[in-house]
PDB file of C-alpha atoms in Angstrom:
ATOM      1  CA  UNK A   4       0.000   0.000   0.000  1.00  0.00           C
ATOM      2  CA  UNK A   5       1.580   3.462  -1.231  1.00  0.00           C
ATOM      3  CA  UNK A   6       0.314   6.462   0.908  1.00  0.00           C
ATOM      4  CA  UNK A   7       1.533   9.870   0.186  1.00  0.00           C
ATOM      5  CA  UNK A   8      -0.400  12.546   2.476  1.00  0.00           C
ATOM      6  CA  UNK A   9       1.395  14.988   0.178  1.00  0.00           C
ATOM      7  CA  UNK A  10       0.229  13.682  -3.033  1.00  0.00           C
ATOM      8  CA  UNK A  11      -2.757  12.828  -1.394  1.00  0.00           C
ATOM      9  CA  UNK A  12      -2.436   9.143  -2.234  1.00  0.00           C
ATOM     10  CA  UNK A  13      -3.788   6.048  -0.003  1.00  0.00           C
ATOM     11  CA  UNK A  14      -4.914   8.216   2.985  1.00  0.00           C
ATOM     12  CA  UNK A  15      -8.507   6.459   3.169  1.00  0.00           C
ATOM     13  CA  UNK A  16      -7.268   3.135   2.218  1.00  0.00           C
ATOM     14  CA  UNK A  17      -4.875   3.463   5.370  1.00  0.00           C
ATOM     15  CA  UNK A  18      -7.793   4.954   7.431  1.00  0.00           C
ATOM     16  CA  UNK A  19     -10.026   1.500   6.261  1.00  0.00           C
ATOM     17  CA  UNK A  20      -7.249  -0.596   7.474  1.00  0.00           C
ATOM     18  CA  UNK A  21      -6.472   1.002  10.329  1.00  0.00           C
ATOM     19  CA  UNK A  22     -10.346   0.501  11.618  1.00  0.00           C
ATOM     20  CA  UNK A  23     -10.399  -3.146  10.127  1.00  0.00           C
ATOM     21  CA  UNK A  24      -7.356  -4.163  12.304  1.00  0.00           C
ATOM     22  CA  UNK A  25      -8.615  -1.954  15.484  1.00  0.00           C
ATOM     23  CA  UNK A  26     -12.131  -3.605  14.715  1.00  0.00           C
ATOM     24  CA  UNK A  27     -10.373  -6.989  15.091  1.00  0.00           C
ATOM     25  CA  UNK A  28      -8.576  -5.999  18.091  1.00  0.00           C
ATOM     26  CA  UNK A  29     -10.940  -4.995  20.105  1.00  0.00           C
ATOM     27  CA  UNK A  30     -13.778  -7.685  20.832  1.00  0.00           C
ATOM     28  CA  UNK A  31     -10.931  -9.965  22.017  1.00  0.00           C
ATOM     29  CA  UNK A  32      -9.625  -7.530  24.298  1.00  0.00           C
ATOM     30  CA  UNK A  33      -6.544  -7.297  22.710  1.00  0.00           C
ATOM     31  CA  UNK A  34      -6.290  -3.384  22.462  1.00  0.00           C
ATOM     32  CA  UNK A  35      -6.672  -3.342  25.926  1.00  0.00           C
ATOM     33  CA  UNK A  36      -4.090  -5.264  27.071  1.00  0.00           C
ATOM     34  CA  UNK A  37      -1.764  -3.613  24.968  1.00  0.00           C
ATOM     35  CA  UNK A  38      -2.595  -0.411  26.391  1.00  0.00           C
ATOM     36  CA  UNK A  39      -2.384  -1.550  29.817  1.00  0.00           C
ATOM     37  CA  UNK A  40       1.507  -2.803  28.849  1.00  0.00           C
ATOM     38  CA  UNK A  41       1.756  -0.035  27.243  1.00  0.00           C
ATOM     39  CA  UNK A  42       1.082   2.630  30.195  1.00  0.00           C
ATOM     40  CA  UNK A  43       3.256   0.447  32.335  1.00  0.00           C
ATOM     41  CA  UNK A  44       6.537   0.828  29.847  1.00  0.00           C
ATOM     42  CA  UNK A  45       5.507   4.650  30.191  1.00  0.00           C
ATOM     43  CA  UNK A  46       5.857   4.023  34.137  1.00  0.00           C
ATOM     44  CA  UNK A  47       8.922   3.138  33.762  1.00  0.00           C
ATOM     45  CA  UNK A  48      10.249   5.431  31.364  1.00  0.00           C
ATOM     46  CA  UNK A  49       9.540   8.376  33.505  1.00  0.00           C
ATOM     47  CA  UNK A  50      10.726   6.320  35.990  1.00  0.00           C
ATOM     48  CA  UNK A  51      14.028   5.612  34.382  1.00  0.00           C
ATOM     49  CA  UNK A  52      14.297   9.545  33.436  1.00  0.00           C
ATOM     50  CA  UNK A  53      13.558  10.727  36.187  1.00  0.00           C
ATOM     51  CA  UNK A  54      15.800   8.779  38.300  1.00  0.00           C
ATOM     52  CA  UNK A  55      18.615   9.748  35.846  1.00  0.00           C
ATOM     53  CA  UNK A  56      18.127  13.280  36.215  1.00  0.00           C
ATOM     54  CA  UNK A  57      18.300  13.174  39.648  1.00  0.00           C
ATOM     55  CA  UNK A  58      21.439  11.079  39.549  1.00  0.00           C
ATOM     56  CA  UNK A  59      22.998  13.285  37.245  1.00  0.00           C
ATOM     57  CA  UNK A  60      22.192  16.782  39.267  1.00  0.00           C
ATOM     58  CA  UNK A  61      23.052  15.365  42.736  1.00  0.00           C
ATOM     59  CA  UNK A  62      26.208  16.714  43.730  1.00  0.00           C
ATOM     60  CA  UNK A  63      27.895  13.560  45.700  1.00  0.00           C
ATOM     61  CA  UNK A  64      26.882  11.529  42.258  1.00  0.00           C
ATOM     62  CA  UNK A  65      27.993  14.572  40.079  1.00  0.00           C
ATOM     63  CA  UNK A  66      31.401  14.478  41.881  1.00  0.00           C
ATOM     64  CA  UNK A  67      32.070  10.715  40.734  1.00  0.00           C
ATOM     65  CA  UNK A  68      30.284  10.125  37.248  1.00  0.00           C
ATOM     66  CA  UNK A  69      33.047  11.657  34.844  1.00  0.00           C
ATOM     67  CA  UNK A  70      35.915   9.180  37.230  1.00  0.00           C
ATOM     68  CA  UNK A  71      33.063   6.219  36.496  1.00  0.00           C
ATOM     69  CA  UNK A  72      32.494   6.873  32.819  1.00  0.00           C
ATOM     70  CA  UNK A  73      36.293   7.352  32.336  1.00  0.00           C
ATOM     71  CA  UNK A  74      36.728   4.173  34.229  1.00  0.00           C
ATOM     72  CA  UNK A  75      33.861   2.505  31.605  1.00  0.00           C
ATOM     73  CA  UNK A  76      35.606   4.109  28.874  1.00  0.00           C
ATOM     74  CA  UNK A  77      38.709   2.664  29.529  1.00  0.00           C
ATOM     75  CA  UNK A  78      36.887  -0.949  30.269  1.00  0.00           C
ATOM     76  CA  UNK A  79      38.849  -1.213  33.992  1.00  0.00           C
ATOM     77  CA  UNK A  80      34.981  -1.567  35.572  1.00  0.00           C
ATOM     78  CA  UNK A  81      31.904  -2.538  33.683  1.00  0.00           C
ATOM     79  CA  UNK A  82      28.951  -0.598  33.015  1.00  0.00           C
ATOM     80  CA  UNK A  83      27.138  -2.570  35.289  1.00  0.00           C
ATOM     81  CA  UNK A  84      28.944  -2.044  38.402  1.00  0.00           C
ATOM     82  CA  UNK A  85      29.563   1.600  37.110  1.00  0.00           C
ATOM     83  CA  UNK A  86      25.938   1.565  37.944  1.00  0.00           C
ATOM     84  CA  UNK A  87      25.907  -0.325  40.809  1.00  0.00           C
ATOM     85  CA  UNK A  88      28.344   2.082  42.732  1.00  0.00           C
ATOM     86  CA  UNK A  89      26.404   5.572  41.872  1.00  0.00           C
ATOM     87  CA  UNK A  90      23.233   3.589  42.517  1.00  0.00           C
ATOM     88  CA  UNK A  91      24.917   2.453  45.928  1.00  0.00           C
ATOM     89  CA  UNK A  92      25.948   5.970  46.613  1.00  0.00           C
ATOM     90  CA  UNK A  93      22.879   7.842  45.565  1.00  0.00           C
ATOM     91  CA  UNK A  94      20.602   5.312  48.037  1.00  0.00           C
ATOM     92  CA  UNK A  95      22.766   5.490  51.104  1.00  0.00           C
ATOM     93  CA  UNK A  96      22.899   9.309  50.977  1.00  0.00           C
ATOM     94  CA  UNK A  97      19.241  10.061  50.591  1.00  0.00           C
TER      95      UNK A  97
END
């Protein structure tokens, strides 16, 4: 299917399909669930932003994130116990 909302091409061909798969989503409850799942990988993307932005404005964490990504950088730690140690420090001082 070629649709071209410049050329105005295939635009109500796409609508018909879109409503023909939503129409065959929805009486088995299948839109739903994926919108549940859905609004729980948003949780945790604000989650996951949010908890970076506080790691990287918190001063104690602030002080040792360029020596960690240096350290990651120059493969003498992993990335995974890079995060375990600012995780570790940003949880025991708050």
């Amino acid at each position: 299917m070629q649709v071209s909302a410049k050329a105005k091409v295939g635009i109500s061909e796409l609508w018909d399909t879109v409503n023909e798969y939503r129409q065959a989503l929805e009486p088995c409850g299948e839109l739903d669930s994926r919108r549940r799942q859905q609004r729980v990988r948003w949780l945790w993307t604000y989650v996951g932003s949010d908890l970076e932005r506080r790691l990287r404005t918190h001063p104690d964490i602030a002080a040792c994130t360029a020596e960690l990504e240096s350290a990651v950088i120059e493969e003498s730690i992993t990335p995974g116990h890079a995060c375990d140690r600012l995780m570790e420090r940003f949880f025991t001082r708050n």
